[in-house]
Amino acid sequence: MRKIIHIDMDAFYASVEARDNPSLRGKPLIVGGQPHSRGVVATCSYEARKFGIHSGMASSRAYQLCPEAIFLKPRFEAYSAVSHQIRSIFLDYTDLVEPLSLDEAYLDVTVNKRGIPYATRTAREIKRRIRKETGGLTASAGVSYNMFLAKIASDLRKPNGLTVVRPEDAHEILMKLPIGKFYGIGPVTEKMLADRKIRTGADLIRLTRAELCALLGKSGEYYYEVVRGNDDREVTPEREHKSLGTECTFQHDITDLTELVSTLAEQSAEVSDELRKNEIGRAHV
């Protein structure tokens, strides 16, 4: 049986900001767009989350919910440096590390470099090292026998949690799990399923494979299996990038075609440069 760990840093960007500026600790922090811009919340501290603020929310809405919040522009170089530091810790235990973003990753520790027999002990040690070596940052960990359940587990006791889902516990946990907590099901799909009275794993498991595919397309196959605790995906250190792009949020409506074309040209150049750096095909602007 495989031993999979999912590590997810707690309020990562906001936690790095509070670490680097202790005067921000314990305050509602929002990293992302400014309050009166068209920007969005990249992440926020747990103090801000008490007001109902969450990542992806419009910054203007976040300001309405918590006018006293402190809005900070992202410092991606700082976050990337910490991410590399954390990843080096992971690699002390296994080469089978699959990063999902700067602040989360899967680890397969079935066979690990330190010969630790229990994945729970490995996860606890990794969490302890992260906190010590990054100056107090915390991570939540999920441990299970497959990737889906490890991901679910890491979210159950945030922040600074450690949750283990054993094979004998998986069914009970999945049956009680709200449908929106199934990884990959977003707000639109959640509402569509809720309209059909599918609100938990117990409701989901009643559907046949054909019914799920009719509702969710190809993803129906995936959810038919994971709601039964099955996920045969393997932790893959190198994932192939399917796309490359850049984006820009304007502070106000743009009606000047010349300005739009100029911005598009800049973005095209950015993508072209990135393609050349990675030696992907022949890029032309």
Short mmCIF file of C-alpha atoms in Angstrom, two decimals:
data_model
loop_
_atom_site.label_atom_id
_atom_site.label_comp_id
_atom_site.label_asym_id
_atom_site.label_seq_id
_atom_site.Cartn_x
_atom_site.Cartn_y
_atom_site.Cartn_z
CA MET A 1 0.00 0.00 0.00
CA ARG A 2 1.30 3.43 -0.96
CA LYS A 3 2.08 6.17 1.56
CA ILE A 4 1.19 9.60 0.19
CA ILE A 5 1.59 12.94 1.95
CA HIS A 6 0.03 16.20 0.80
CA ILE A 7 1.63 19.32 2.30
CA ASP A 8 -0.21 22.64 2.10
CA MET A 9 1.29 25.80 3.60
CA ASP A 10 -1.12 27.80 5.76
CA ALA A 11 -2.17 31.19 4.29
CA PHE A 12 1.22 31.13 2.60
CA TYR A 13 1.66 34.63 1.13
CA ALA A 14 0.10 36.31 4.17
CA SER A 15 2.19 34.21 6.55
CA VAL A 16 5.41 35.18 4.75
CA GLU A 17 4.41 38.85 5.00
CA ALA A 18 3.72 38.56 8.75
CA ARG A 19 7.00 36.71 9.27
CA ASP A 20 8.98 39.42 7.49
CA ASN A 21 7.11 42.22 9.25
CA PRO A 22 6.19 41.16 12.82
CA SER A 23 4.00 44.27 13.27
CA LEU A 24 1.49 42.58 10.91
CA ARG A 25 1.04 39.49 13.07
CA GLY A 26 -2.47 38.85 14.33
CA LYS A 27 -3.99 41.37 11.92
CA PRO A 28 -6.34 40.83 8.97
CA LEU A 29 -3.97 40.75 6.00
CA ILE A 30 -4.97 40.59 2.35
CA VAL A 31 -2.36 39.91 -0.32
CA GLY A 32 -3.47 40.81 -3.82
CA GLY A 33 -5.18 43.74 -5.47
CA GLN A 34 -5.68 47.07 -3.72
CA PRO A 35 -9.12 47.77 -2.17
CA HIS A 36 -10.35 50.20 -4.82
CA SER A 37 -8.93 48.36 -7.82
CA ARG A 38 -10.22 45.57 -10.00
CA GLY A 39 -7.79 43.20 -8.39
CA VAL A 40 -8.61 40.07 -6.45
CA VAL A 41 -7.50 38.46 -3.21
CA ALA A 42 -4.56 36.11 -3.81
CA THR A 43 -4.66 34.92 -0.22
CA CYS A 44 -5.47 36.30 3.21
CA SER A 45 -4.62 35.64 6.83
CA TYR A 46 -6.91 33.59 9.05
CA GLU A 47 -7.84 36.80 10.88
CA ALA A 48 -9.23 38.13 7.58
CA ARG A 49 -11.02 34.87 6.82
CA LYS A 50 -13.18 35.37 9.91
CA PHE A 51 -14.89 38.17 7.98
CA GLY A 52 -15.78 35.82 5.10
CA ILE A 53 -12.89 36.87 2.89
CA HIS A 54 -11.32 34.20 0.68
CA SER A 55 -8.93 33.85 -2.23
CA GLY A 56 -10.38 34.79 -5.60
CA MET A 57 -12.74 37.36 -4.07
CA ALA A 58 -12.74 40.86 -5.56
CA SER A 59 -10.54 43.16 -3.47
CA SER A 60 -13.31 45.75 -3.40
CA ARG A 61 -15.66 43.20 -1.83
CA ALA A 62 -13.00 42.20 0.70
CA TYR A 63 -12.69 45.87 1.68
CA GLN A 64 -16.45 46.07 2.23
CA LEU A 65 -16.32 43.04 4.51
CA CYS A 66 -13.30 44.28 6.47
CA PRO A 67 -12.38 47.96 5.95
CA GLU A 68 -9.65 47.70 8.61
CA ALA A 69 -7.83 44.97 6.68
CA ILE A 70 -4.27 45.65 5.56
CA PHE A 71 -3.88 45.23 1.79
CA LEU A 72 -0.44 44.21 0.53
CA LYS A 73 0.88 43.81 -2.98
CA PRO A 74 2.32 40.33 -3.64
CA ARG A 75 6.09 39.81 -3.41
CA PHE A 76 6.49 36.71 -5.54
CA GLU A 77 10.27 36.66 -5.31
CA ALA A 78 9.99 36.27 -1.52
CA TYR A 79 7.35 33.54 -1.81
CA SER A 80 9.36 31.71 -4.46
CA ALA A 81 12.47 31.74 -2.26
CA VAL A 82 10.55 30.17 0.63
CA SER A 83 8.97 27.66 -1.75
CA HIS A 84 12.42 26.49 -2.88
CA GLN A 85 13.48 26.21 0.75
CA ILE A 86 10.48 24.03 1.55
CA ARG A 87 11.01 21.89 -1.54
CA SER A 88 14.58 21.17 -0.49
CA ILE A 89 13.19 19.79 2.77
CA PHE A 90 10.85 17.49 0.84
CA LEU A 91 13.73 16.19 -1.26
CA ASP A 92 15.55 15.13 1.90
CA TYR A 93 12.89 12.44 2.25
CA THR A 94 11.94 11.44 -1.29
CA ASP A 95 12.59 12.30 -4.92
CA LEU A 96 8.92 11.65 -5.66
CA VAL A 97 7.72 15.22 -5.08
CA GLU A 98 5.00 16.72 -7.27
CA PRO A 99 4.55 20.47 -6.69
CA LEU A 100 1.08 21.83 -7.40
CA SER A 101 1.98 25.46 -6.71
CA LEU A 102 4.43 27.48 -4.63
CA ASP A 103 2.72 26.39 -1.43
CA GLU A 104 1.62 22.79 -1.85
CA ALA A 105 2.95 19.45 -3.06
CA TYR A 106 2.42 15.71 -3.02
CA LEU A 107 5.11 13.38 -1.69
CA ASP A 108 5.26 9.61 -2.14
CA VAL A 109 7.14 8.30 0.91
CA THR A 110 6.31 4.62 0.47
CA VAL A 111 10.07 4.13 0.18
CA ASN A 112 11.86 7.14 1.70
CA LYS A 113 15.48 8.18 1.95
CA ARG A 114 15.51 8.19 5.75
CA GLY A 115 14.03 4.75 6.20
CA ILE A 116 11.17 6.06 8.35
CA PRO A 117 8.56 3.26 8.49
CA TYR A 118 5.51 5.48 9.09
CA ALA A 119 4.25 8.24 6.80
CA THR A 120 2.67 10.01 9.78
CA ARG A 121 6.05 10.28 11.46
CA THR A 122 7.57 11.57 8.22
CA ALA A 123 4.85 14.21 7.86
CA ARG A 124 5.28 15.32 11.45
CA GLU A 125 9.04 15.67 10.99
CA ILE A 126 8.60 17.64 7.75
CA LYS A 127 6.14 20.01 9.43
CA ARG A 128 8.55 20.54 12.32
CA ARG A 129 11.44 21.29 9.96
CA ILE A 130 9.38 23.72 7.89
CA ARG A 131 8.48 25.68 10.99
CA LYS A 132 12.06 25.74 12.27
CA GLU A 133 13.85 26.43 8.99
CA THR A 134 11.47 29.07 7.59
CA GLY A 135 11.21 31.18 10.71
CA GLY A 136 7.88 30.01 12.04
CA LEU A 137 5.77 29.27 8.94
CA THR A 138 3.31 26.43 9.41
CA ALA A 139 1.97 23.76 7.09
CA SER A 140 -0.94 21.36 7.20
CA ALA A 141 -0.42 17.77 6.13
CA GLY A 142 -2.67 14.99 4.93
CA VAL A 143 -1.54 11.37 4.93
CA SER A 144 -3.29 8.54 3.13
CA TYR A 145 -2.93 5.68 0.68
CA ASN A 146 -3.73 7.76 -2.42
CA MET A 147 -3.41 11.32 -3.69
CA PHE A 148 -7.09 12.28 -3.54
CA LEU A 149 -7.50 11.31 0.10
CA ALA A 150 -4.19 12.90 1.12
CA LYS A 151 -5.35 16.18 -0.45
CA ILE A 152 -8.72 15.97 1.31
CA ALA A 153 -7.01 15.16 4.61
CA SER A 154 -4.66 18.17 4.56
CA ASP A 155 -7.67 20.50 4.46
CA LEU A 156 -9.55 18.95 7.39
CA ARG A 157 -7.62 20.49 10.28
CA LYS A 158 -6.17 23.79 9.11
CA PRO A 159 -4.08 25.58 10.16
CA ASN A 160 -1.04 23.59 11.32
CA GLY A 161 -2.97 20.31 11.16
CA LEU A 162 -2.01 16.71 10.53
CA THR A 163 -4.74 14.30 9.44
CA VAL A 164 -4.40 10.62 8.55
CA VAL A 165 -7.03 8.82 6.47
CA ARG A 166 -6.63 5.06 6.76
CA PRO A 167 -8.36 2.64 4.38
CA GLU A 168 -10.86 1.63 7.06
CA ASP A 169 -11.77 5.30 7.69
CA ALA A 170 -12.04 6.49 4.08
CA HIS A 171 -15.67 5.53 3.42
CA GLU A 172 -17.07 7.30 6.48
CA ILE A 173 -15.10 10.48 5.76
CA LEU A 174 -16.08 10.54 2.09
CA MET A 175 -19.77 9.99 2.81
CA LYS A 176 -19.87 13.04 5.12
CA LEU A 177 -17.72 15.24 2.89
CA PRO A 178 -19.56 18.26 1.40
CA ILE A 179 -19.59 18.08 -2.38
CA GLY A 180 -17.68 21.37 -2.66
CA LYS A 181 -14.78 19.81 -0.74
CA PHE A 182 -14.19 17.21 -3.46
CA TYR A 183 -11.03 18.44 -5.13
CA GLY A 184 -11.82 19.82 -8.59
CA ILE A 185 -15.47 20.68 -7.96
CA GLY A 186 -15.84 24.46 -8.14
CA PRO A 187 -18.74 26.74 -7.18
CA VAL A 188 -20.58 26.38 -10.51
CA THR A 189 -20.47 22.58 -10.49
CA GLU A 190 -21.27 22.52 -6.78
CA LYS A 191 -24.44 24.55 -7.37
CA MET A 192 -25.44 22.39 -10.33
CA LEU A 193 -25.12 19.26 -8.20
CA ALA A 194 -26.84 20.87 -5.21
CA ASP A 195 -29.80 21.73 -7.47
CA ARG A 196 -30.04 17.99 -8.06
CA LYS A 197 -29.90 17.33 -4.30
CA ILE A 198 -26.30 16.06 -4.49
CA ARG A 199 -24.69 17.74 -1.51
CA THR A 200 -22.36 15.15 0.06
CA GLY A 201 -20.34 12.10 -0.86
CA ALA A 202 -23.26 9.96 0.31
CA ASP A 203 -25.41 11.56 -2.40
CA LEU A 204 -22.67 11.28 -5.01
CA ILE A 205 -22.05 7.59 -4.48
CA ARG A 206 -25.66 6.76 -5.31
CA LEU A 207 -25.13 7.80 -8.93
CA THR A 208 -24.09 5.26 -11.52
CA ARG A 209 -21.00 5.75 -13.63
CA ALA A 210 -23.18 6.64 -16.62
CA GLU A 211 -25.18 9.19 -14.63
CA LEU A 212 -22.02 10.88 -13.37
CA CYS A 213 -20.54 11.04 -16.87
CA ALA A 214 -23.79 12.57 -18.14
CA LEU A 215 -23.52 15.27 -15.47
CA LEU A 216 -19.77 15.88 -15.41
CA GLY A 217 -18.45 14.61 -18.73
CA LYS A 218 -15.13 12.77 -18.61
CA SER A 219 -14.66 13.87 -15.00
CA GLY A 220 -17.57 11.64 -14.08
CA GLU A 221 -15.28 8.61 -14.33
CA TYR A 222 -12.86 10.20 -11.89
CA TYR A 223 -15.49 11.10 -9.30
CA TYR A 224 -17.13 7.69 -9.58
CA GLU A 225 -13.84 6.19 -8.41
CA VAL A 226 -12.67 8.72 -5.81
CA VAL A 227 -15.97 8.78 -3.93
CA ARG A 228 -15.30 5.05 -3.43
CA GLY A 229 -11.80 5.81 -2.15
CA ASN A 230 -10.03 4.77 -5.37
CA ASP A 231 -7.32 6.89 -7.01
CA ASP A 232 -4.48 5.20 -8.89
CA ARG A 233 -2.67 8.38 -9.96
CA GLU A 234 1.04 8.38 -9.24
CA VAL A 235 3.10 11.22 -7.78
CA THR A 236 4.94 12.64 -10.80
CA PRO A 237 7.97 14.87 -10.13
CA GLU A 238 7.96 16.43 -13.61
CA ARG A 239 4.58 17.48 -14.92
CA GLU A 240 4.23 18.57 -18.54
CA HIS A 241 2.98 22.15 -18.88
CA LYS A 242 -0.04 22.24 -21.17
CA SER A 243 -0.13 25.99 -21.68
CA LEU A 244 1.74 29.24 -21.12
CA GLY A 245 0.22 32.67 -20.78
CA THR A 246 0.21 36.06 -19.12
CA GLU A 247 -2.56 38.33 -17.89
CA CYS A 248 -3.22 41.94 -17.03
CA THR A 249 -5.99 43.56 -14.97
CA PHE A 250 -6.83 47.11 -16.05
CA GLN A 251 -7.71 49.59 -13.32
CA HIS A 252 -10.55 51.00 -15.45
CA ASP A 253 -12.49 50.20 -18.64
CA ILE A 254 -10.35 50.51 -21.77
CA THR A 255 -12.04 51.73 -24.94
CA ASP A 256 -8.91 52.93 -26.73
CA LEU A 257 -8.00 50.25 -29.28
CA THR A 258 -4.45 51.62 -29.55
CA GLU A 259 -3.85 51.03 -25.83
CA LEU A 260 -5.32 47.53 -26.05
CA VAL A 261 -3.12 46.62 -29.01
CA SER A 262 -0.07 47.98 -27.20
CA THR A 263 -0.81 45.88 -24.12
CA LEU A 264 -1.43 42.80 -26.27
CA ALA A 265 1.91 43.31 -27.99
CA GLU A 266 3.69 43.49 -24.60
CA GLN A 267 1.97 40.31 -23.43
CA SER A 268 2.80 38.52 -26.66
CA ALA A 269 6.45 39.45 -26.20
CA GLU A 270 6.39 38.13 -22.61
CA VAL A 271 4.99 34.78 -23.72
CA SER A 272 7.38 34.62 -26.66
CA ASP A 273 10.39 35.27 -24.41
CA GLU A 274 9.25 32.58 -21.99
CA LEU A 275 8.84 30.09 -24.83
CA ARG A 276 12.37 30.82 -26.05
CA LYS A 277 13.80 30.46 -22.53
CA ASN A 278 12.19 27.04 -22.24
CA GLU A 279 13.12 26.13 -25.82
CA ILE A 280 9.52 25.32 -26.68
CA GLY A 281 8.87 25.38 -30.40
CA ARG A 282 9.53 28.47 -32.52
CA ALA A 283 7.89 31.56 -31.06
CA HIS A 284 6.89 34.52 -33.19
CA VAL A 285 5.36 37.77 -32.03
#
